[in-house]
């Protein structure tokens, strides 16, 4: 049974796991705290793939005080050698007494073997403390490990009457500056930003992370669904830092883009890119989270394909009228029985706008 102090120290480990603005792609977010005599003697988090894991940083800070200590870690210590040595072995060598784990690692290379190593060394292991919170931190990593698919989030901005652009396509800006800055944090946490040729043609977006104070900013992969490869060669997204992937069903014109983008030909579904195939491709490339910023057509197609995990919807205190464009283009809703049921997981003010977060029921 966990004590109040156990909860306190694991909560601190979760805070540490959130510390990097950008997730350590393709690895999960992890935080660790080492406690001796009810005092924290070491803390750590995993800042970036290729650098030491959270437990190693915490052990370095704790030094000799790690012997006989209790270690709190938000994800099961790894038991395999990747870019870094196994963390389970480091804990064993430090002679820790007890390890409290929030969630088991879904990676098949670990998946309980880290716990087994610790127990075989005589270390007391307890798991499940604040597990829900730990899994929420790494929902993209967990989904990819379990299904091969990344977590897909749609970001949308609308008026109170549910409109996203005027009939002529004008949409800048529906929401205020605070909401637009908030979007940069969602982009930063993603491994890929997904959009469509139509959105690029209408808005000419950069689809980059900007206006954030980050020492070494990692730009997510920009993915454009463009069945016939008609994206303008001089679109802004091609001149920004980071990589671009064009997903098509006809790659006849691929050479036009030269070194500007990687062109990938995918199976067709009703003369359009098979979105499930695209998401499986991104999963195979270790993409954990996909952040979508697109129009009603792509948002609707993703929803109808069952690929949307989460929606972040900003609602501006304005009305745009019935002729303006809707949030989703959905072909298959003909009665109340066909509705998509959603669960609201968060509501808050962002400047003058409201931000709702929904997941599919």
CSV table of C-alpha atoms in Angstrom, one decimal:
chain,number,residue,atom,x,y,z
A,1,UNK,CA,0.0,0.0,0.0
A,2,UNK,CA,1.3,3.4,-1.0
A,3,UNK,CA,1.8,6.2,1.6
A,4,UNK,CA,1.2,9.9,1.3
A,5,UNK,CA,4.9,10.4,0.8
A,6,UNK,CA,4.9,7.9,-2.0
A,7,UNK,CA,2.3,9.9,-3.8
A,8,UNK,CA,4.2,13.1,-3.1
A,9,UNK,CA,7.5,11.8,-4.6
A,10,UNK,CA,5.9,10.2,-7.6
A,11,UNK,CA,4.0,13.4,-8.3
A,12,UNK,CA,7.4,15.1,-8.3
A,13,UNK,CA,8.8,12.5,-10.7
A,14,UNK,CA,5.8,13.2,-13.1
A,15,UNK,CA,6.6,17.0,-12.9
A,16,UNK,CA,10.2,16.2,-13.9
A,17,UNK,CA,9.0,14.0,-16.8
A,18,UNK,CA,7.0,17.0,-18.2
A,19,UNK,CA,10.0,19.3,-17.9
A,20,UNK,CA,11.4,19.2,-21.5
A,21,UNK,CA,9.2,21.3,-23.8
A,22,UNK,CA,9.6,18.8,-26.5
A,23,UNK,CA,9.2,15.1,-26.0
A,24,UNK,CA,12.4,13.1,-26.4
A,25,UNK,CA,11.3,11.6,-29.7
A,26,UNK,CA,11.1,8.6,-30.3
A,27,UNK,CA,11.5,7.8,-26.6
A,28,UNK,CA,8.9,8.4,-23.9
A,29,UNK,CA,8.9,11.1,-21.3
A,30,UNK,CA,10.3,9.8,-18.0
A,31,UNK,CA,11.0,11.4,-14.6
A,32,UNK,CA,12.8,9.9,-11.6
A,33,UNK,CA,13.3,10.8,-7.9
A,34,UNK,CA,15.6,9.1,-5.4
A,35,UNK,CA,14.7,9.4,-1.7
A,36,UNK,CA,16.8,8.6,1.3
A,37,UNK,CA,15.4,9.1,4.9
A,38,UNK,CA,12.3,10.8,3.4
A,39,UNK,CA,14.4,13.4,1.6
A,40,UNK,CA,15.0,13.8,-2.1
A,41,UNK,CA,18.7,13.2,-2.8
A,42,UNK,CA,18.5,12.8,-6.6
A,43,UNK,CA,16.3,13.9,-9.5
A,44,UNK,CA,16.4,13.4,-13.2
A,45,UNK,CA,14.4,13.3,-16.4
A,46,UNK,CA,15.1,12.1,-19.9
A,47,UNK,CA,15.8,15.2,-22.1
A,48,UNK,CA,16.6,13.8,-25.5
A,49,UNK,CA,17.1,10.5,-27.3
A,50,UNK,CA,20.7,9.4,-27.1
A,51,UNK,CA,21.2,11.1,-23.7
A,52,UNK,CA,21.1,9.3,-20.4
A,53,UNK,CA,17.7,8.3,-19.0
A,54,UNK,CA,15.9,9.8,-16.0
A,55,UNK,CA,17.2,7.2,-13.5
A,56,UNK,CA,20.8,7.7,-14.5
A,57,UNK,CA,20.6,11.5,-14.0
A,58,UNK,CA,19.0,10.9,-10.6
A,59,UNK,CA,21.7,8.4,-9.6
A,60,UNK,CA,24.5,10.8,-10.6
A,61,UNK,CA,23.0,13.5,-8.4
A,62,UNK,CA,22.4,11.1,-5.5
A,63,UNK,CA,25.9,9.6,-5.6
A,64,UNK,CA,26.6,7.3,-2.6
A,65,UNK,CA,23.3,8.3,-1.1
A,66,UNK,CA,21.5,6.1,-3.6
A,67,UNK,CA,22.5,3.0,-1.6
A,68,UNK,CA,19.5,1.7,0.3
A,69,UNK,CA,17.2,4.3,-1.2
A,70,UNK,CA,13.8,4.3,-2.7
A,71,UNK,CA,13.6,5.2,-6.3
A,72,UNK,CA,10.4,6.6,-7.9
A,73,UNK,CA,10.2,6.4,-11.7
A,74,UNK,CA,7.3,7.2,-14.0
A,75,UNK,CA,8.0,4.3,-16.4
A,76,UNK,CA,9.5,0.9,-15.9
A,77,UNK,CA,13.4,1.0,-16.1
A,78,UNK,CA,14.7,-0.3,-19.3
A,79,UNK,CA,16.4,-3.7,-19.4
A,80,UNK,CA,18.0,-3.6,-22.9
A,81,UNK,CA,20.9,-1.7,-24.5
A,82,UNK,CA,19.8,0.8,-27.0
A,83,UNK,CA,21.6,4.1,-27.4
A,84,UNK,CA,22.3,3.9,-23.7
A,85,UNK,CA,22.9,1.1,-21.2
A,86,UNK,CA,20.0,-0.5,-19.3
A,87,UNK,CA,18.7,1.6,-16.4
A,88,UNK,CA,17.7,-1.5,-14.4
A,89,UNK,CA,21.3,-2.6,-14.2
A,90,UNK,CA,22.3,0.9,-13.1
A,91,UNK,CA,19.8,0.8,-10.2
A,92,UNK,CA,21.1,-2.7,-9.2
A,93,UNK,CA,24.7,-1.5,-9.2
A,94,UNK,CA,23.7,1.4,-7.1
A,95,UNK,CA,22.3,-1.0,-4.4
A,96,UNK,CA,18.9,0.8,-4.2
A,97,UNK,CA,16.5,-0.9,-1.8
A,98,UNK,CA,13.1,-0.2,-3.3
A,99,UNK,CA,11.8,0.9,-6.8
A,100,UNK,CA,8.3,2.4,-7.2
A,101,UNK,CA,7.1,2.4,-10.8
A,102,UNK,CA,4.1,4.3,-12.1
A,103,UNK,CA,3.5,2.4,-15.3
A,104,UNK,CA,5.0,-0.7,-17.0
A,105,UNK,CA,6.8,0.0,-20.3
A,106,UNK,CA,4.7,-1.2,-23.3
A,107,UNK,CA,7.9,-1.6,-25.4
A,108,UNK,CA,8.2,-5.3,-26.2
A,109,UNK,CA,12.0,-5.0,-25.6
A,110,UNK,CA,11.2,-4.1,-21.9
A,111,UNK,CA,7.5,-5.0,-21.0
A,112,UNK,CA,8.1,-6.4,-17.5
A,113,UNK,CA,11.7,-7.6,-18.0
A,114,UNK,CA,13.1,-4.5,-16.2
A,115,UNK,CA,10.9,-5.2,-13.2
A,116,UNK,CA,12.0,-8.9,-13.3
A,117,UNK,CA,15.7,-7.9,-13.3
A,118,UNK,CA,15.2,-5.7,-10.3
A,119,UNK,CA,13.3,-8.4,-8.4
A,120,UNK,CA,15.9,-11.0,-9.2
A,121,UNK,CA,18.5,-8.7,-7.6
A,122,UNK,CA,16.5,-8.6,-4.4
A,123,UNK,CA,15.1,-5.1,-4.9
A,124,UNK,CA,11.5,-4.5,-3.7
A,125,UNK,CA,9.4,-3.4,-6.7
A,126,UNK,CA,5.9,-1.8,-6.5
A,127,UNK,CA,4.0,-0.5,-9.5
A,128,UNK,CA,0.8,1.3,-10.4
A,129,UNK,CA,1.3,4.5,-8.4
A,130,UNK,CA,-0.3,7.4,-10.4
A,131,UNK,CA,-0.4,5.1,-13.4
A,132,UNK,CA,-3.1,7.0,-15.2
A,133,UNK,CA,-1.1,10.3,-15.1
A,134,UNK,CA,2.1,8.5,-16.3
A,135,UNK,CA,0.3,6.9,-19.2
A,136,UNK,CA,-1.3,10.2,-20.2
A,137,UNK,CA,2.2,11.7,-20.5
A,138,UNK,CA,3.2,9.0,-23.1
A,139,UNK,CA,-0.1,8.2,-24.8
A,140,UNK,CA,1.6,8.4,-28.2
A,141,UNK,CA,4.4,6.2,-27.3
A,142,UNK,CA,2.1,3.7,-25.7
A,143,UNK,CA,-0.3,3.6,-28.6
A,144,UNK,CA,2.5,3.1,-31.1
A,145,UNK,CA,4.0,0.2,-29.1
A,146,UNK,CA,0.6,-1.5,-28.8
A,147,UNK,CA,-0.9,-0.9,-32.3
A,148,UNK,CA,1.9,0.4,-34.6
A,149,UNK,CA,-0.1,3.7,-35.0
A,150,UNK,CA,0.8,7.1,-33.6
A,151,UNK,CA,-1.6,9.1,-31.4
A,152,UNK,CA,-3.5,11.5,-33.7
A,153,UNK,CA,-4.7,14.9,-32.5
A,154,UNK,CA,-6.7,17.3,-34.5
A,155,UNK,CA,-6.3,21.0,-33.7
A,156,UNK,CA,-9.3,23.1,-34.8
A,157,UNK,CA,-10.3,26.7,-34.3
A,158,UNK,CA,-13.9,27.8,-34.7
A,159,UNK,CA,-16.5,30.5,-34.0
A,160,UNK,CA,-19.3,29.9,-31.5
A,161,UNK,CA,-21.5,28.8,-34.4
A,162,UNK,CA,-19.0,26.1,-35.3
A,163,UNK,CA,-17.4,27.7,-38.4
A,164,UNK,CA,-13.7,27.6,-39.3
A,165,UNK,CA,-13.4,29.9,-42.3
A,166,UNK,CA,-15.5,32.2,-44.4
A,167,UNK,CA,-17.0,30.8,-47.6
A,168,UNK,CA,-14.1,32.2,-49.6
A,169,UNK,CA,-11.6,30.4,-47.4
A,170,UNK,CA,-10.5,33.4,-45.3
A,171,UNK,CA,-9.7,32.2,-41.8
A,172,UNK,CA,-6.9,34.4,-40.3
A,173,UNK,CA,-7.5,34.9,-37.5
A,174,UNK,CA,-10.4,33.3,-35.8
A,175,UNK,CA,-8.8,33.0,-32.4
A,176,UNK,CA,-6.6,35.5,-30.5
A,177,UNK,CA,-2.8,35.6,-29.9
A,178,UNK,CA,-2.9,33.6,-26.7
A,179,UNK,CA,-4.6,30.7,-28.4
A,180,UNK,CA,-2.2,30.8,-31.3
A,181,UNK,CA,0.7,30.7,-28.9
A,182,UNK,CA,-0.8,27.8,-27.1
A,183,UNK,CA,-0.9,25.9,-30.4
A,184,UNK,CA,2.9,26.2,-30.6
A,185,UNK,CA,3.2,24.0,-27.5
A,186,UNK,CA,1.0,21.3,-29.1
A,187,UNK,CA,3.1,21.5,-32.2
A,188,UNK,CA,6.3,21.3,-30.2
A,189,UNK,CA,5.2,18.1,-28.4
A,190,UNK,CA,4.4,16.4,-31.7
A,191,UNK,CA,6.7,14.3,-33.9
A,192,UNK,CA,4.8,15.2,-37.0
A,193,UNK,CA,2.4,17.9,-38.2
A,194,UNK,CA,-0.2,16.7,-40.7
A,195,UNK,CA,-2.0,18.9,-43.2
A,196,UNK,CA,-3.4,18.8,-46.7
A,197,UNK,CA,-2.7,20.3,-50.1
A,198,UNK,CA,-5.9,22.3,-49.8
A,199,UNK,CA,-4.8,24.0,-46.5
A,200,UNK,CA,-1.4,24.7,-48.0
A,201,UNK,CA,-3.0,26.3,-51.0
A,202,UNK,CA,-5.5,28.4,-48.9
A,203,UNK,CA,-3.2,29.5,-46.1
A,204,UNK,CA,0.4,28.9,-47.2
A,205,UNK,CA,1.3,27.9,-43.6
A,206,UNK,CA,4.8,27.3,-42.3
A,207,UNK,CA,3.7,24.4,-40.1
A,208,UNK,CA,6.7,25.0,-37.8
A,209,UNK,CA,7.2,25.4,-34.1
A,210,UNK,CA,8.2,29.0,-33.3
A,211,UNK,CA,8.0,31.8,-30.7
A,212,UNK,CA,9.0,29.4,-27.9
A,213,UNK,CA,12.1,29.7,-25.8
A,214,UNK,CA,13.9,26.4,-26.5
A,215,UNK,CA,17.7,26.1,-26.7
A,216,UNK,CA,17.7,23.4,-29.4
A,217,UNK,CA,14.3,23.4,-31.2
A,218,UNK,CA,13.4,20.2,-33.0
A,219,UNK,CA,11.0,20.8,-35.9
A,220,UNK,CA,8.4,18.1,-36.3
A,221,UNK,CA,8.2,16.3,-39.7
A,222,UNK,CA,5.7,18.2,-41.9
A,223,UNK,CA,3.4,15.7,-43.7
A,224,UNK,CA,1.1,16.9,-46.5
A,225,UNK,CA,-1.6,14.7,-47.9
A,226,UNK,CA,-1.5,15.5,-51.7
A,227,UNK,CA,-3.0,12.7,-53.8
A,228,UNK,CA,-1.9,14.1,-57.2
A,229,UNK,CA,1.2,16.1,-56.1
A,230,UNK,CA,-0.2,19.6,-56.8
A,231,UNK,CA,1.3,21.4,-53.9
A,232,UNK,CA,3.0,24.6,-55.1
A,233,UNK,CA,6.8,24.4,-55.3
A,234,UNK,CA,7.2,27.8,-53.7
A,235,UNK,CA,5.0,27.0,-50.7
A,236,UNK,CA,6.5,28.4,-47.4
A,237,UNK,CA,6.7,25.0,-45.8
A,238,UNK,CA,9.4,23.9,-48.2
A,239,UNK,CA,11.8,26.7,-47.1
A,240,UNK,CA,11.5,26.1,-43.3
A,241,UNK,CA,13.9,24.1,-41.1
A,242,UNK,CA,13.0,20.4,-40.8
A,243,UNK,CA,11.8,17.8,-43.2
A,244,UNK,CA,8.7,17.6,-45.4
A,245,UNK,CA,6.9,14.4,-46.6
A,246,UNK,CA,4.4,14.5,-49.4
A,247,UNK,CA,1.9,11.6,-49.3
A,248,UNK,CA,0.4,10.8,-52.7
A,249,UNK,CA,-1.2,8.1,-54.9
A,250,UNK,CA,0.4,9.3,-58.1
A,251,UNK,CA,4.1,10.2,-57.9
A,252,UNK,CA,4.5,11.1,-61.6
A,253,UNK,CA,5.6,14.6,-60.7
A,254,UNK,CA,7.8,13.6,-57.8
A,255,UNK,CA,11.0,14.9,-59.4
A,256,UNK,CA,9.6,18.5,-59.4
A,257,UNK,CA,10.2,18.7,-55.7
A,258,UNK,CA,13.8,17.7,-55.9
A,259,UNK,CA,15.5,17.9,-52.5
A,260,UNK,CA,12.6,19.9,-51.0
A,261,UNK,CA,10.6,17.0,-49.8
A,262,UNK,CA,10.4,13.2,-49.6
A,263,UNK,CA,7.6,11.9,-51.8
A,264,UNK,CA,5.9,8.7,-50.7
A,265,UNK,CA,3.4,6.8,-52.9
A,266,UNK,CA,0.7,5.1,-50.8
A,267,UNK,CA,-2.3,2.9,-51.6
A,268,UNK,CA,-5.5,4.7,-52.8
A,269,UNK,CA,-8.9,4.7,-51.1
A,270,UNK,CA,-11.7,6.2,-53.2
A,271,UNK,CA,-9.1,8.0,-55.3
A,272,UNK,CA,-7.4,9.6,-52.3
A,273,UNK,CA,-4.5,8.7,-50.1
A,274,UNK,CA,-5.4,5.8,-47.8
A,275,UNK,CA,-5.0,7.6,-44.4
A,276,UNK,CA,-4.7,4.4,-42.4
A,277,UNK,CA,-1.7,3.4,-44.6
A,278,UNK,CA,-0.2,6.8,-44.0
A,279,UNK,CA,-0.6,6.5,-40.2
A,280,UNK,CA,1.0,3.0,-40.3
A,281,UNK,CA,3.9,4.5,-42.3
A,282,UNK,CA,4.4,7.2,-39.7
A,283,UNK,CA,4.2,4.6,-36.9
A,284,UNK,CA,6.9,2.5,-38.6
A,285,UNK,CA,9.1,5.6,-38.6
A,286,UNK,CA,8.8,5.9,-34.8
A,287,UNK,CA,6.4,8.8,-34.9
A,288,UNK,CA,4.5,8.9,-31.5
A,289,UNK,CA,2.3,11.9,-31.9
A,290,UNK,CA,0.7,13.5,-35.0
A,291,UNK,CA,-0.7,17.0,-34.7
A,292,UNK,CA,-3.2,17.8,-37.5
A,293,UNK,CA,-4.0,21.3,-38.7
A,294,UNK,CA,-6.2,21.0,-41.7
A,295,UNK,CA,-9.6,21.8,-43.2
A,296,UNK,CA,-13.0,20.1,-43.0
A,297,UNK,CA,-12.2,17.5,-45.7
A,298,UNK,CA,-9.1,15.9,-44.1
A,299,UNK,CA,-10.5,16.3,-40.5
A,300,UNK,CA,-13.7,14.6,-41.6
A,301,UNK,CA,-11.8,11.8,-43.5
A,302,UNK,CA,-9.6,11.1,-40.5
A,303,UNK,CA,-12.6,11.0,-38.2
A,304,UNK,CA,-14.6,8.7,-40.5
A,305,UNK,CA,-11.5,6.4,-40.8
A,306,UNK,CA,-11.4,6.0,-37.0
A,307,UNK,CA,-8.0,7.5,-36.8
A,308,UNK,CA,-8.6,10.5,-34.6
A,309,UNK,CA,-7.7,10.0,-30.9
A,310,UNK,CA,-8.1,13.5,-29.6
A,311,UNK,CA,-9.5,16.9,-30.7
A,312,UNK,CA,-8.2,20.3,-29.4
A,313,UNK,CA,-10.8,22.8,-30.3
A,314,UNK,CA,-10.5,26.6,-29.7
A,315,UNK,CA,-13.8,28.4,-29.6
A,316,UNK,CA,-13.6,32.2,-30.3
A,317,UNK,CA,-16.3,34.5,-29.0
A,318,UNK,CA,-17.5,35.4,-32.5
A,319,UNK,CA,-20.2,34.4,-35.1
A,320,UNK,CA,-19.4,33.8,-38.7
A,321,UNK,CA,-22.7,32.8,-40.2
A,322,UNK,CA,-24.2,29.8,-41.9
A,323,UNK,CA,-22.4,30.3,-45.2
A,324,UNK,CA,-19.0,29.9,-43.5
A,325,UNK,CA,-17.2,26.6,-43.6
A,326,UNK,CA,-17.8,23.9,-41.0
A,327,UNK,CA,-15.4,22.1,-38.6
A,328,UNK,CA,-15.7,18.6,-40.3
A,329,UNK,CA,-17.0,17.4,-43.6
A,330,UNK,CA,-18.8,14.1,-42.6
A,331,UNK,CA,-20.6,12.1,-45.3
A,332,UNK,CA,-22.0,9.3,-43.2
A,333,UNK,CA,-24.2,11.1,-40.6
A,334,UNK,CA,-27.8,10.7,-41.6
A,335,UNK,CA,-29.6,10.4,-38.2
A,336,UNK,CA,-29.0,10.9,-34.5
A,337,UNK,CA,-27.9,7.3,-34.3
A,338,UNK,CA,-24.9,8.1,-36.6
A,339,UNK,CA,-23.5,10.9,-34.3
A,340,UNK,CA,-20.0,10.7,-33.1
A,341,UNK,CA,-20.0,10.7,-29.3
A,342,UNK,CA,-17.2,12.6,-27.5
A,343,UNK,CA,-15.8,12.8,-24.0
A,344,UNK,CA,-14.6,16.2,-22.9
A,345,UNK,CA,-11.4,15.8,-20.9
A,346,UNK,CA,-10.5,19.4,-20.4
A,347,UNK,CA,-11.9,23.0,-20.6
A,348,UNK,CA,-10.1,26.2,-20.0
A,349,UNK,CA,-9.8,29.8,-21.0
A,350,UNK,CA,-6.9,30.7,-23.3
A,351,UNK,CA,-7.0,34.5,-23.5
A,352,UNK,CA,-10.4,35.4,-24.7
A,353,UNK,CA,-11.0,32.0,-26.3
A,354,UNK,CA,-12.1,28.7,-24.8
A,355,UNK,CA,-10.1,25.5,-25.4
A,356,UNK,CA,-11.9,22.2,-25.3
A,357,UNK,CA,-10.1,18.8,-25.4
A,358,UNK,CA,-12.2,15.9,-26.6
A,359,UNK,CA,-11.6,12.2,-27.1
A,360,UNK,CA,-13.7,9.6,-28.8
A,361,UNK,CA,-16.0,7.6,-26.5
